[in-house]
mmCIF file of C-alpha atoms and ligand atoms in Angstrom:
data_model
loop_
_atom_site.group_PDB
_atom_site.id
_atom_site.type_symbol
_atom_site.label_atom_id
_atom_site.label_comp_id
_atom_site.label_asym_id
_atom_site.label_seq_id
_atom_site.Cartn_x
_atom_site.Cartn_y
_atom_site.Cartn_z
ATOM 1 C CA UNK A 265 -20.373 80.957 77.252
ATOM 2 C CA UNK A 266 -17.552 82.928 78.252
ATOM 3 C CA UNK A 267 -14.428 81.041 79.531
ATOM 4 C CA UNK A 268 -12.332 83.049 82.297
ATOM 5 C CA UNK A 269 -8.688 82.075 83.075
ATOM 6 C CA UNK A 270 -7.304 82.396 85.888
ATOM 7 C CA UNK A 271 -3.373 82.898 85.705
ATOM 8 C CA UNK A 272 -1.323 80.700 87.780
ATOM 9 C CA UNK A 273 0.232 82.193 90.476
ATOM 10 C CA UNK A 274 4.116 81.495 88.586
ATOM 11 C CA UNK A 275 2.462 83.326 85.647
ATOM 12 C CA UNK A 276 0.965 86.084 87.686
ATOM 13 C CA UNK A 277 4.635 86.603 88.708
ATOM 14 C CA UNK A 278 6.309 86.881 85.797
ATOM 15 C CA UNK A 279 3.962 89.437 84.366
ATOM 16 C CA UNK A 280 4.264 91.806 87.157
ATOM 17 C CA UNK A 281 8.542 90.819 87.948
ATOM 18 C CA UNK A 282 10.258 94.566 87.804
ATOM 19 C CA UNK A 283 12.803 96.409 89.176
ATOM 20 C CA UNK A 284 13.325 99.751 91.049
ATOM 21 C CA UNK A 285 16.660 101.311 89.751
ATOM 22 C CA UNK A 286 17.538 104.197 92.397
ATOM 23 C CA UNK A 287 19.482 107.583 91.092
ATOM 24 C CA UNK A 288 21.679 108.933 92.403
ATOM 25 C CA UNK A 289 23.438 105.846 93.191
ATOM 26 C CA UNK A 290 26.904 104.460 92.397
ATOM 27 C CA UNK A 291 30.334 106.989 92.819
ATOM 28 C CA UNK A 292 29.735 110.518 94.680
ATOM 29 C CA UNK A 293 32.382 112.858 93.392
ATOM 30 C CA UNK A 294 35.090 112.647 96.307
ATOM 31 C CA UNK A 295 34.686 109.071 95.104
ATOM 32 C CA UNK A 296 35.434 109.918 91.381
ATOM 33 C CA UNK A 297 38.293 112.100 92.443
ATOM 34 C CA UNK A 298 40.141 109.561 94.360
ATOM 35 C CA UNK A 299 39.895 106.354 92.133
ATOM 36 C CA UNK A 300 40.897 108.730 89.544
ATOM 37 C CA UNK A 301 43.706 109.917 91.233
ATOM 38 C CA UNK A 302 45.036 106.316 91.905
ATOM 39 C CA UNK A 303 44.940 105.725 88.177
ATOM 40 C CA UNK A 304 46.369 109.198 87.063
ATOM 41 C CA UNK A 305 49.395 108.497 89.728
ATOM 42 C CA UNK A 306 49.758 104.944 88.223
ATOM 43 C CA UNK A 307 50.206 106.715 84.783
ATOM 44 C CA UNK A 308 52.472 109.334 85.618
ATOM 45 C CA UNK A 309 54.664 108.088 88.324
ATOM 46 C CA UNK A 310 54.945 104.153 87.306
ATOM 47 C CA UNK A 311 53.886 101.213 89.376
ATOM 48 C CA UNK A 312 53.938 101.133 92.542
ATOM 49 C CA UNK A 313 52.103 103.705 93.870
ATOM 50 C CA UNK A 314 52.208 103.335 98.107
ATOM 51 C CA UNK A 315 48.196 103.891 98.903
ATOM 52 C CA UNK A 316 47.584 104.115 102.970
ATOM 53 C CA UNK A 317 44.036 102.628 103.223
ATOM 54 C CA UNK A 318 41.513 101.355 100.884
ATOM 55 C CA UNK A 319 41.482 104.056 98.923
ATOM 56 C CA UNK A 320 37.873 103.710 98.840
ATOM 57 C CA UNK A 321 35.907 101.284 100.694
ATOM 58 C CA UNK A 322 35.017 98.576 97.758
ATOM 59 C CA UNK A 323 36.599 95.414 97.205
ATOM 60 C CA UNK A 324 36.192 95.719 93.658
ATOM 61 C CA UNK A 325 37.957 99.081 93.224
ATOM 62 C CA UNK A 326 41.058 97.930 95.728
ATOM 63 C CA UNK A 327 41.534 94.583 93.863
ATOM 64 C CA UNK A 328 41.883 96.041 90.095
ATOM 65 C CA UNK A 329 43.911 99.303 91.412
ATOM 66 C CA UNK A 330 46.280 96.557 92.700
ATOM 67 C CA UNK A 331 46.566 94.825 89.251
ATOM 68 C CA UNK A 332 47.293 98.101 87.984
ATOM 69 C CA UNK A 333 50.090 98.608 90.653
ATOM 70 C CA UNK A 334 48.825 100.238 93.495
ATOM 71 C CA UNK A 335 50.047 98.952 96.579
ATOM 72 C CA UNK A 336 47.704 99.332 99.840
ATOM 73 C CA UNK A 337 49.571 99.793 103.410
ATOM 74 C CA UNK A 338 47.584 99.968 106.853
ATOM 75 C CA UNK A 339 50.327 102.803 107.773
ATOM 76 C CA UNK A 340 52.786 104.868 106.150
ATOM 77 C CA UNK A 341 55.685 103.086 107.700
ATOM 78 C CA UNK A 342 54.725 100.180 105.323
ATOM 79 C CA UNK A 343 55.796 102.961 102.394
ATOM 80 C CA UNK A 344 59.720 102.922 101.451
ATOM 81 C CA UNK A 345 61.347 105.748 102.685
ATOM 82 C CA UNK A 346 60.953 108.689 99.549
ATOM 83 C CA UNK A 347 58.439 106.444 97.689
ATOM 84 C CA UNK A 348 55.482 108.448 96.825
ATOM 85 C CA UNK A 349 52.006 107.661 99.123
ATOM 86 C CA UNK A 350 48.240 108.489 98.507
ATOM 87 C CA UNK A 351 45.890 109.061 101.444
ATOM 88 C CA UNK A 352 42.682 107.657 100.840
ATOM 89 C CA UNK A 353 39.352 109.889 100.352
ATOM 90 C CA UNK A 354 38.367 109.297 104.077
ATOM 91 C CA UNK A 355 41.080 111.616 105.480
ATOM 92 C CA UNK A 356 43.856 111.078 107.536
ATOM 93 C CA UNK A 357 44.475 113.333 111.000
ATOM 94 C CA UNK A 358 47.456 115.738 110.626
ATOM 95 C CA UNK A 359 50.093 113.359 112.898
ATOM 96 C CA UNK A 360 50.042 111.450 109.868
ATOM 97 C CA UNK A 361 50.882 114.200 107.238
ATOM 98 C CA UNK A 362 53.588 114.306 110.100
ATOM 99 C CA UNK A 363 54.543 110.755 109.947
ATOM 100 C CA UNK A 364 54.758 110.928 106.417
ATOM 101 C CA UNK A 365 57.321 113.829 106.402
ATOM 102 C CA UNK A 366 59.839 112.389 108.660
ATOM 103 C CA UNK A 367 59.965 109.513 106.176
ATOM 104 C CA UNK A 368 60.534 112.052 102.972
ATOM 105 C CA UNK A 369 57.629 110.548 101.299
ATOM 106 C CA UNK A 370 55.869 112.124 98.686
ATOM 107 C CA UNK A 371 52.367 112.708 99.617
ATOM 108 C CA UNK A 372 48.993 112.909 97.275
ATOM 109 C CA UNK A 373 46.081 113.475 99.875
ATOM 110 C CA UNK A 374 43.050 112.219 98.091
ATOM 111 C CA UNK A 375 40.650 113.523 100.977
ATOM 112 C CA UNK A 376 37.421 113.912 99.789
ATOM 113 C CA UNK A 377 36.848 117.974 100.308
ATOM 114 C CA UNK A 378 33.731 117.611 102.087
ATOM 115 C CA UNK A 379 35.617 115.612 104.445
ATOM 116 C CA UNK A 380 38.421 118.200 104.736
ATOM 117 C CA UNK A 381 35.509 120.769 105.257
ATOM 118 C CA UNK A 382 34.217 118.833 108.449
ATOM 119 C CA UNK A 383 38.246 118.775 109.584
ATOM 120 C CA UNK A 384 38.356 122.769 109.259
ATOM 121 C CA UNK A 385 35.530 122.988 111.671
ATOM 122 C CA UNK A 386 36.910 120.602 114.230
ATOM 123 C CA UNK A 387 39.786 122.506 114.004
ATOM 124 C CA UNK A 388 37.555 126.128 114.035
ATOM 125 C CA UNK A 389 35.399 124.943 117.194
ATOM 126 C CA UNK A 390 38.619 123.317 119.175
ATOM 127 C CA UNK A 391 40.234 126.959 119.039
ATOM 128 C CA UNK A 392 37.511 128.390 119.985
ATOM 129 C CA UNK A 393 37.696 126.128 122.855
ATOM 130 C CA UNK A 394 33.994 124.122 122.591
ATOM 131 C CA UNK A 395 33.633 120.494 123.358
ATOM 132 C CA UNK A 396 32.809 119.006 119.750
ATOM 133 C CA UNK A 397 30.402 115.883 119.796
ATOM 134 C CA UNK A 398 31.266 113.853 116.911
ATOM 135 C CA UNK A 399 28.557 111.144 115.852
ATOM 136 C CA UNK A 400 30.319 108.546 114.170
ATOM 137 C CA UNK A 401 31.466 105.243 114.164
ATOM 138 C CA UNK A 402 34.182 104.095 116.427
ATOM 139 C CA UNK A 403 36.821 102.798 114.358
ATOM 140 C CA UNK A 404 35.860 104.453 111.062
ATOM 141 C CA UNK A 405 38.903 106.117 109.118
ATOM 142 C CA UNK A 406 36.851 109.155 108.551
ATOM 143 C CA UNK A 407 36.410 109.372 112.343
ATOM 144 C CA UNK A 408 39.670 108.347 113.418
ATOM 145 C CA UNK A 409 40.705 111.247 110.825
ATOM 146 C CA UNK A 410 38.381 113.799 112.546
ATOM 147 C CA UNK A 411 39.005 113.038 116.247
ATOM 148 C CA UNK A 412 43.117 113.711 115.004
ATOM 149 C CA UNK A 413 42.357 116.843 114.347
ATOM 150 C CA UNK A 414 41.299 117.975 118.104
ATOM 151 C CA UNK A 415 41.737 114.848 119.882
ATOM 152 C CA UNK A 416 41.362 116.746 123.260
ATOM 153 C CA UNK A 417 37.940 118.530 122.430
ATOM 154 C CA UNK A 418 36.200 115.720 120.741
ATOM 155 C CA UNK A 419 34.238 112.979 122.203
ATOM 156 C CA UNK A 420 32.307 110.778 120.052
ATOM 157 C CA UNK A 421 29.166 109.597 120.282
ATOM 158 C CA UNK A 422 28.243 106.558 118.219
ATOM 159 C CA UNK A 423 24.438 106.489 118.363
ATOM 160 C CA UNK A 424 21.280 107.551 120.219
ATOM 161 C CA UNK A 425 21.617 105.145 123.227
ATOM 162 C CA UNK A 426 25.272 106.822 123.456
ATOM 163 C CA UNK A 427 23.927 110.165 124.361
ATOM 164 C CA UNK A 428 23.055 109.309 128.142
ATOM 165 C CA UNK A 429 27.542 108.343 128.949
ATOM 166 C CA UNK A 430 28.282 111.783 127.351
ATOM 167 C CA UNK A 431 29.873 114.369 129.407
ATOM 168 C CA UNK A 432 31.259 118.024 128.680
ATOM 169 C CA UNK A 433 33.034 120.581 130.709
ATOM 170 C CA UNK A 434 30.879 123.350 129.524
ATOM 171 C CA UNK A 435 27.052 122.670 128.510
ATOM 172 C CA UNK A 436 27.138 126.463 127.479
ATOM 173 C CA UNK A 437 29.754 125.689 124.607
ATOM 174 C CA UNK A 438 29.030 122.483 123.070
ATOM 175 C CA UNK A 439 28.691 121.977 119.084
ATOM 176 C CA UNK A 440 28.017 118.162 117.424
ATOM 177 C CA UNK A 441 29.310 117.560 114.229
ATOM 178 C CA UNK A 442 29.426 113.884 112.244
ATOM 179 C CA UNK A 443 31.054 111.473 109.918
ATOM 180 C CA UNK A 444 29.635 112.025 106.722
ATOM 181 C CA UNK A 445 28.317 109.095 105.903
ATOM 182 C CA UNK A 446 25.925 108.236 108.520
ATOM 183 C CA UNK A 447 21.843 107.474 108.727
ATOM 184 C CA UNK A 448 20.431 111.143 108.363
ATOM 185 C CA UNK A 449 17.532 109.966 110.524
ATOM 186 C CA UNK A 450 19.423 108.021 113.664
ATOM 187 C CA UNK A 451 22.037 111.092 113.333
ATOM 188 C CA UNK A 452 19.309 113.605 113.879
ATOM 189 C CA UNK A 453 17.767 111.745 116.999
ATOM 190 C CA UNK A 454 20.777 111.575 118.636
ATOM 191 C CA UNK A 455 21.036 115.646 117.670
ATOM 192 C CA UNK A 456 17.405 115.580 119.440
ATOM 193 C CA UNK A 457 18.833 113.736 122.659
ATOM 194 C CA UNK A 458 21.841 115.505 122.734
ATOM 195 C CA UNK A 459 19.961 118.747 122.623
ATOM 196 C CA UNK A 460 17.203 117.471 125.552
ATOM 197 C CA UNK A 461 20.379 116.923 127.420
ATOM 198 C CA UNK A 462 22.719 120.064 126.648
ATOM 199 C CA UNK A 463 19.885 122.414 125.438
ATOM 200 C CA UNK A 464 22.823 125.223 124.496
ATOM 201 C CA UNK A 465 24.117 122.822 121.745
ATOM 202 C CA UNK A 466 25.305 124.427 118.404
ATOM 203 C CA UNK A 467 24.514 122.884 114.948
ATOM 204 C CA UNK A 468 27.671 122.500 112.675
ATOM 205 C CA UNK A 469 27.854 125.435 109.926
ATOM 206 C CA UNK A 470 26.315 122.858 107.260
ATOM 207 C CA UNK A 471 25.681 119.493 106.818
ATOM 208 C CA UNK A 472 28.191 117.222 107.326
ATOM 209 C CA UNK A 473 26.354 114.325 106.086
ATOM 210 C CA UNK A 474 27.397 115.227 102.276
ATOM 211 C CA UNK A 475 24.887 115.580 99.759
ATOM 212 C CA UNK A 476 25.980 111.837 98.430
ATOM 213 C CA UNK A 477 24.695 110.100 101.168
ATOM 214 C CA UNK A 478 21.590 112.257 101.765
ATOM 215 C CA UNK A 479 20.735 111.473 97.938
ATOM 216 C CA UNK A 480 21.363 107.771 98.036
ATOM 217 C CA UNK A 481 19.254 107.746 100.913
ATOM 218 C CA UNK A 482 16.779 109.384 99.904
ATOM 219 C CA UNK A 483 16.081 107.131 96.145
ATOM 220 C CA UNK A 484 16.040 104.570 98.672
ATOM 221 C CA UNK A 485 13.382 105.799 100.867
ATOM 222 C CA UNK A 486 11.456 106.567 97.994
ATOM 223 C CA UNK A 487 11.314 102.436 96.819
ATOM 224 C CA UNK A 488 11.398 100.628 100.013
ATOM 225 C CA UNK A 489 7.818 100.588 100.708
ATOM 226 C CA UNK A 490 7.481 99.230 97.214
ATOM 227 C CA UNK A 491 10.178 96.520 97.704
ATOM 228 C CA UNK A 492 10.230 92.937 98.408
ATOM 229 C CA UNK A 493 14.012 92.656 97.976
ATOM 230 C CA UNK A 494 16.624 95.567 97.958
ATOM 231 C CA UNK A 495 19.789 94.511 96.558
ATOM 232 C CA UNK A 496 22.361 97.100 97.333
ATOM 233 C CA UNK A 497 25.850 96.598 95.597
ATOM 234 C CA UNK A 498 28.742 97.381 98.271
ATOM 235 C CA UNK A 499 31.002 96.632 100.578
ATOM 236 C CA UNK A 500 30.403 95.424 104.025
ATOM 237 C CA UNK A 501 33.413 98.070 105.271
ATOM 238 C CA UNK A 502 31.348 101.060 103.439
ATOM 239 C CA UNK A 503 29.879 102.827 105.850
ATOM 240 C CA UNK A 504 27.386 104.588 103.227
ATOM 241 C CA UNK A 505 26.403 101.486 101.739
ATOM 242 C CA UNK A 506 25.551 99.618 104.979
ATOM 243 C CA UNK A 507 23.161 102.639 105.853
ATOM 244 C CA UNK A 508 21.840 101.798 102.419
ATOM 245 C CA UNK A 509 19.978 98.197 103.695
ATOM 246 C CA UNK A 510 19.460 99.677 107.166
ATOM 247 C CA UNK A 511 17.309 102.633 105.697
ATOM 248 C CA UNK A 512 15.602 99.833 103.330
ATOM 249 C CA UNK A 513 14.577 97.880 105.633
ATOM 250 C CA UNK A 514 13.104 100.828 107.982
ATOM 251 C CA UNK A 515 11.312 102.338 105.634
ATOM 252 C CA UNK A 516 9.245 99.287 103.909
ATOM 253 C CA UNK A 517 11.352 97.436 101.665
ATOM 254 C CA UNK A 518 10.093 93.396 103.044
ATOM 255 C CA UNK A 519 14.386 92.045 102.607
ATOM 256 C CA UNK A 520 17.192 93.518 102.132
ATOM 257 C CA UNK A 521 21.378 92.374 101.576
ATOM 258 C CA UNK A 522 24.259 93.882 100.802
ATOM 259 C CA UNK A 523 26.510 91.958 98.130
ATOM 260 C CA UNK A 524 29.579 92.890 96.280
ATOM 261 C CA UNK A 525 29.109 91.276 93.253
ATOM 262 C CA UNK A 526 25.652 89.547 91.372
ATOM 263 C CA UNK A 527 27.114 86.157 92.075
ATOM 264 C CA UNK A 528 26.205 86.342 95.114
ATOM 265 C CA UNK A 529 22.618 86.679 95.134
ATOM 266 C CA UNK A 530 21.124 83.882 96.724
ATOM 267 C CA UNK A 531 18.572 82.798 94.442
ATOM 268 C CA UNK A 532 16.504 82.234 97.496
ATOM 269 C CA UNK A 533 16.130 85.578 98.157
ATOM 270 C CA UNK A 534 13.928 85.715 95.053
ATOM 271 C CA UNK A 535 11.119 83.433 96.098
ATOM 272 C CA UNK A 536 7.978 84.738 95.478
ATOM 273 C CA UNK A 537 9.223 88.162 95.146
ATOM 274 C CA UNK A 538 7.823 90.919 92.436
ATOM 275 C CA UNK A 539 9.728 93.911 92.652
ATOM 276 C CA UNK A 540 13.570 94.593 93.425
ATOM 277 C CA UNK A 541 14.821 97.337 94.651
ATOM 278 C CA UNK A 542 18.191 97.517 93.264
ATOM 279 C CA UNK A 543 21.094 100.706 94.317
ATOM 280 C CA UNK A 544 24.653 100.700 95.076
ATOM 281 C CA UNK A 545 26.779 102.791 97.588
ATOM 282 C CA UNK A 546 28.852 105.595 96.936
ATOM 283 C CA UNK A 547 32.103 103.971 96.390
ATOM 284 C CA UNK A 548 30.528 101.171 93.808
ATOM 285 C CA UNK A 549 31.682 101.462 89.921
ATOM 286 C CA UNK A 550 28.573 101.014 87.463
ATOM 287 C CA UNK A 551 29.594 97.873 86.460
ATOM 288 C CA UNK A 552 28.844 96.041 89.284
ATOM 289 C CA UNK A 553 25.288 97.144 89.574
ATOM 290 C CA UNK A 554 24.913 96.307 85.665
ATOM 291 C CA UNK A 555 26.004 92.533 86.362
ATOM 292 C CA UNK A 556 23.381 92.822 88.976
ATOM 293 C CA UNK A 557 20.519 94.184 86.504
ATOM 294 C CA UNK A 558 22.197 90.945 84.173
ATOM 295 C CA UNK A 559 21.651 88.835 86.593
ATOM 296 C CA UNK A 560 18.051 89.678 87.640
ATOM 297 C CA UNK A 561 17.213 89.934 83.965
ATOM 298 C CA UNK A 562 18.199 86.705 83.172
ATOM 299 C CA UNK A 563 15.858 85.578 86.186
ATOM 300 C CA UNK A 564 12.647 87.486 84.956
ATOM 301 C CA UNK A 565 13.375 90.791 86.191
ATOM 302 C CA UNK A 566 13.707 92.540 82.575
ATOM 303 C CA UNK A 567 11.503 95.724 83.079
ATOM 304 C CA UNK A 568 13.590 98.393 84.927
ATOM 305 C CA UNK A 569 12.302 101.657 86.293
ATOM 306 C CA UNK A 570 14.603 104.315 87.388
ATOM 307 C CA UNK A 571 13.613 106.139 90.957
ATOM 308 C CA UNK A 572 15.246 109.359 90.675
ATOM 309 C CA UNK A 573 15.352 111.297 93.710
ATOM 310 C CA UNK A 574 17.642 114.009 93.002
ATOM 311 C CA UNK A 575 20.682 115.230 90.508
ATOM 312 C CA UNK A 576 23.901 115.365 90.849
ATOM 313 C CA UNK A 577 26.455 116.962 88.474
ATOM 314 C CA UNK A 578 29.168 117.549 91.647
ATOM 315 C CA UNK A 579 32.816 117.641 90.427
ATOM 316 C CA UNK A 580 36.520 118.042 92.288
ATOM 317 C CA UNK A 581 39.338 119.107 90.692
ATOM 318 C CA UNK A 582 41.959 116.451 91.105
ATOM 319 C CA UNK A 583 44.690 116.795 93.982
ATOM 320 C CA UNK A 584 46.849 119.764 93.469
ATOM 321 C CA UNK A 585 50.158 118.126 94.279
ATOM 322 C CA UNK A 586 48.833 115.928 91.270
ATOM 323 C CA UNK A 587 47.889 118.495 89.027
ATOM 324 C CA UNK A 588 51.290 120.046 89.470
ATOM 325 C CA UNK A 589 52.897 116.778 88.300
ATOM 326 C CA UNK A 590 50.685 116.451 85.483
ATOM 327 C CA UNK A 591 50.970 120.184 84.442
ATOM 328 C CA UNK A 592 54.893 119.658 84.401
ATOM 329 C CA UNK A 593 54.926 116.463 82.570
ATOM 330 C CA UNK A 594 52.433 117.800 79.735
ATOM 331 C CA UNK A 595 53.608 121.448 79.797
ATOM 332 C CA UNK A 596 50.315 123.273 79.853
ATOM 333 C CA UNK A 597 47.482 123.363 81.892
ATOM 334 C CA UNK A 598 44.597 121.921 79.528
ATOM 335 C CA UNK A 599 46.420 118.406 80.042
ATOM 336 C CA UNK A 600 45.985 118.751 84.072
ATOM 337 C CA UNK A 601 42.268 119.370 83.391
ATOM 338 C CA UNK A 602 41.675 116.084 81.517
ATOM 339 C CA UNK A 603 40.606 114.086 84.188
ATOM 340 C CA UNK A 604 38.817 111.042 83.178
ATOM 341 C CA UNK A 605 40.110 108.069 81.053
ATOM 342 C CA UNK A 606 36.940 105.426 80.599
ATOM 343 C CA UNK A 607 38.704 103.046 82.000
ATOM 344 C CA UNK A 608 36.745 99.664 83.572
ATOM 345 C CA UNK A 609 36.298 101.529 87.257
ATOM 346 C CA UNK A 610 34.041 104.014 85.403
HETATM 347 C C1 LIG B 263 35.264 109.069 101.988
HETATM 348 C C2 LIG B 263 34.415 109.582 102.910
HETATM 349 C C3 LIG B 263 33.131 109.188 102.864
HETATM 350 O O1 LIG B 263 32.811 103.771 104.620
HETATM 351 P P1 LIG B 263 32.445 105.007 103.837
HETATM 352 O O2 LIG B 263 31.050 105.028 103.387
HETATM 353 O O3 LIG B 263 32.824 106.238 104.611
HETATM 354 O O4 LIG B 263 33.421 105.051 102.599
HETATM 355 P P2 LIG B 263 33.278 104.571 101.091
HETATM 356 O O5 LIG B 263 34.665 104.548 100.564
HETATM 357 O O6 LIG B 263 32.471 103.378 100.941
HETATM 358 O O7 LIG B 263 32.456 105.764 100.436
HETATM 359 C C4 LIG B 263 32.987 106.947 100.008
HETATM 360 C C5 LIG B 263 33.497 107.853 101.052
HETATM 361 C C6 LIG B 263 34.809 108.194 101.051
HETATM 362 N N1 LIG B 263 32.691 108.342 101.946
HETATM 363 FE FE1 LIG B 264 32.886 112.711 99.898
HETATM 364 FE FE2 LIG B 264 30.434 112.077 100.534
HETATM 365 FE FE3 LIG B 264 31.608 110.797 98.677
HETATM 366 S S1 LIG B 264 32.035 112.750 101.904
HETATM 367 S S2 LIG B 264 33.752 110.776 99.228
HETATM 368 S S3 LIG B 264 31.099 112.968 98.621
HETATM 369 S S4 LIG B 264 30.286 109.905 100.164
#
């Protein structure tokens, strides 16, 4: 007689417990660039270094660049007059570069590029006189950045159901552009309405969304309909990161949550769940999302499978008011090119 057992449903669980590991995820390179230039500043110059903004939007990052000595100001009348400030990777609009002159400060602009890029065409469209459509979020630093640029020939528009309040002088010279870190799918419905509505509508020269966020996206995409749980490691002020749960839960994944650190996974979340979806946003150092892989590990979720969905090998040359500095202090140029220290944020 042959005996068949039948696995209890705790066993059948452990058996099958993985997780989804999505790549790209973790720090984009205008990311990389700006923590980096934080720490080379710290090096070169001495604490404190004046920082307007989060330098990037992650708790993590802010708190040990402060133990370091960075100091972070909401504006750059906070910064002691001739101190040297760093503007964060989101951008700043130009009546701050302004600001910062009448005060004699010292300024490092950590803009990410592809932000600066989106800047030059506000700037390209305004003189050629078009109303610019920005789709963004109200508030945002990137956006409040933007809109500086051409304040009188940008109106925003913050989502689909936005599209219907928006009015232009001329529907014959209209162009949308966006924030960079937005949904690619809402951004490209409200592109669709926008278009039903001003049919003449011109497409920015190239994505704005930046290739980070498309990627990130994209991994996730890929392992939400596979997902019980997506963990996503961020920060609740990261724009890219929140997108990261809102596309996980649209495209499958059964829950999804946002945390900063592994401690605070609810263990509740885990209840009768087999497979975790686990990625982090764009401003997240490694580390966090390995005490998350700890974490689940150490709760039955050992086997790990990446989800690759594209490569990245992107890299900006730091700041050049920075590399100056560095060139001068080291007294040739292969020193200014040495641009990563693997230090904890890494
Ligand atoms: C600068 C521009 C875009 O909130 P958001 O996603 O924009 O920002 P971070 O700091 O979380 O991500 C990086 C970044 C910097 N994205
Ligand atoms: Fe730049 Fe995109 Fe990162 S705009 S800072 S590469 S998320």
């Amino acid at each position: 007689m042959v005996v068949m057992t039948v696995p209890t449903d705790a066993q059948a669980q452990t058996r099958t417990k993985r997780v989804l590991l999505a790549a790209p995820r973790g720090y984009c390179a205008g990311v990389d660039r700006a923590v980096v230039t934080v720490e080379k500043a710290l090096d070169l110059y001495g604490p404190p270094v004046y920082v307007r903004k989060q330098i990037v939007h992650n708790k993590h990052v802010v708190t040990t660049l402060e133990k370091r000595g960075a100091i972070f100001v909401d504006e750059t009348d906070e910064v002691p007059e001739g101190a040297t400030v760093i503007f964060s990777a989101h951008g700043v609009a130009p009546v701050v570069h302004d600001e910062a002159k009448q005060l004699s400060l010292k300024t490092i602009d950590a803009t990410c590029p592809l932000v600066t890029k989106v800047h030059r065409e506000a700037v390209r469209f305004a003189d050629d006189d078009f109303d610019i459509l920005l789709i963004g979020h109200e508030g945002h630093e990137e956006v409040v950045g933007t809109s500086g640029e051409a304040p009188e020939h940008i109106t925003l528009v913050q989502s689909p159901a936005h599209v219907d309040e928006v009015e232009v002088r001329d529907p014959e010279k209209v162009v949308w552009l966006s924030q960079t870190t937005l949904s690619v799918d809402e951004t490209m419905e409200t592109v669709r309405r926008l278009r039903e509505k001003f049919p003449k509508l011109q497409d920015p020269p190239s994505d704005d969304i930046c290739y980070a966020t498309q990627n990130r996206q994209l991994a996730v995409k890929q392992m939400a309909p596979e997902t019980d749980l997506m963990i996503v490691v961020g920060s609740t002020n990261s724009s890219n990161s929140v997108r990261l749960v809102e596309v996980a839960l649209e495209h499958g994944a059964q829950d999804g949550h946002l945390v900063d650190y592994a401690d605070e996974i609810d263990e509740a979340w885990l209840e009768g769940v087999t497979t975790v979806g686990v990625t982090s946003g764009a401003s997240v150092p490694e580390v966090l999302v390995r005490d998350v892989l700890d974490f689940l590990a150490q709760r039955g979720y050992g086997d790990v499978s990446p989800v690759v969905a594209a490569e990245e090998s992107l890299l900006f040359a730091l700041p050049n008011e920075l590399r100056r500095d560095l060139k001068a202090r080291d007294g040739n140029e292969a020193a200014a090119k040495v641009r990563h220290d693997a230090g904890s944020l890494h």
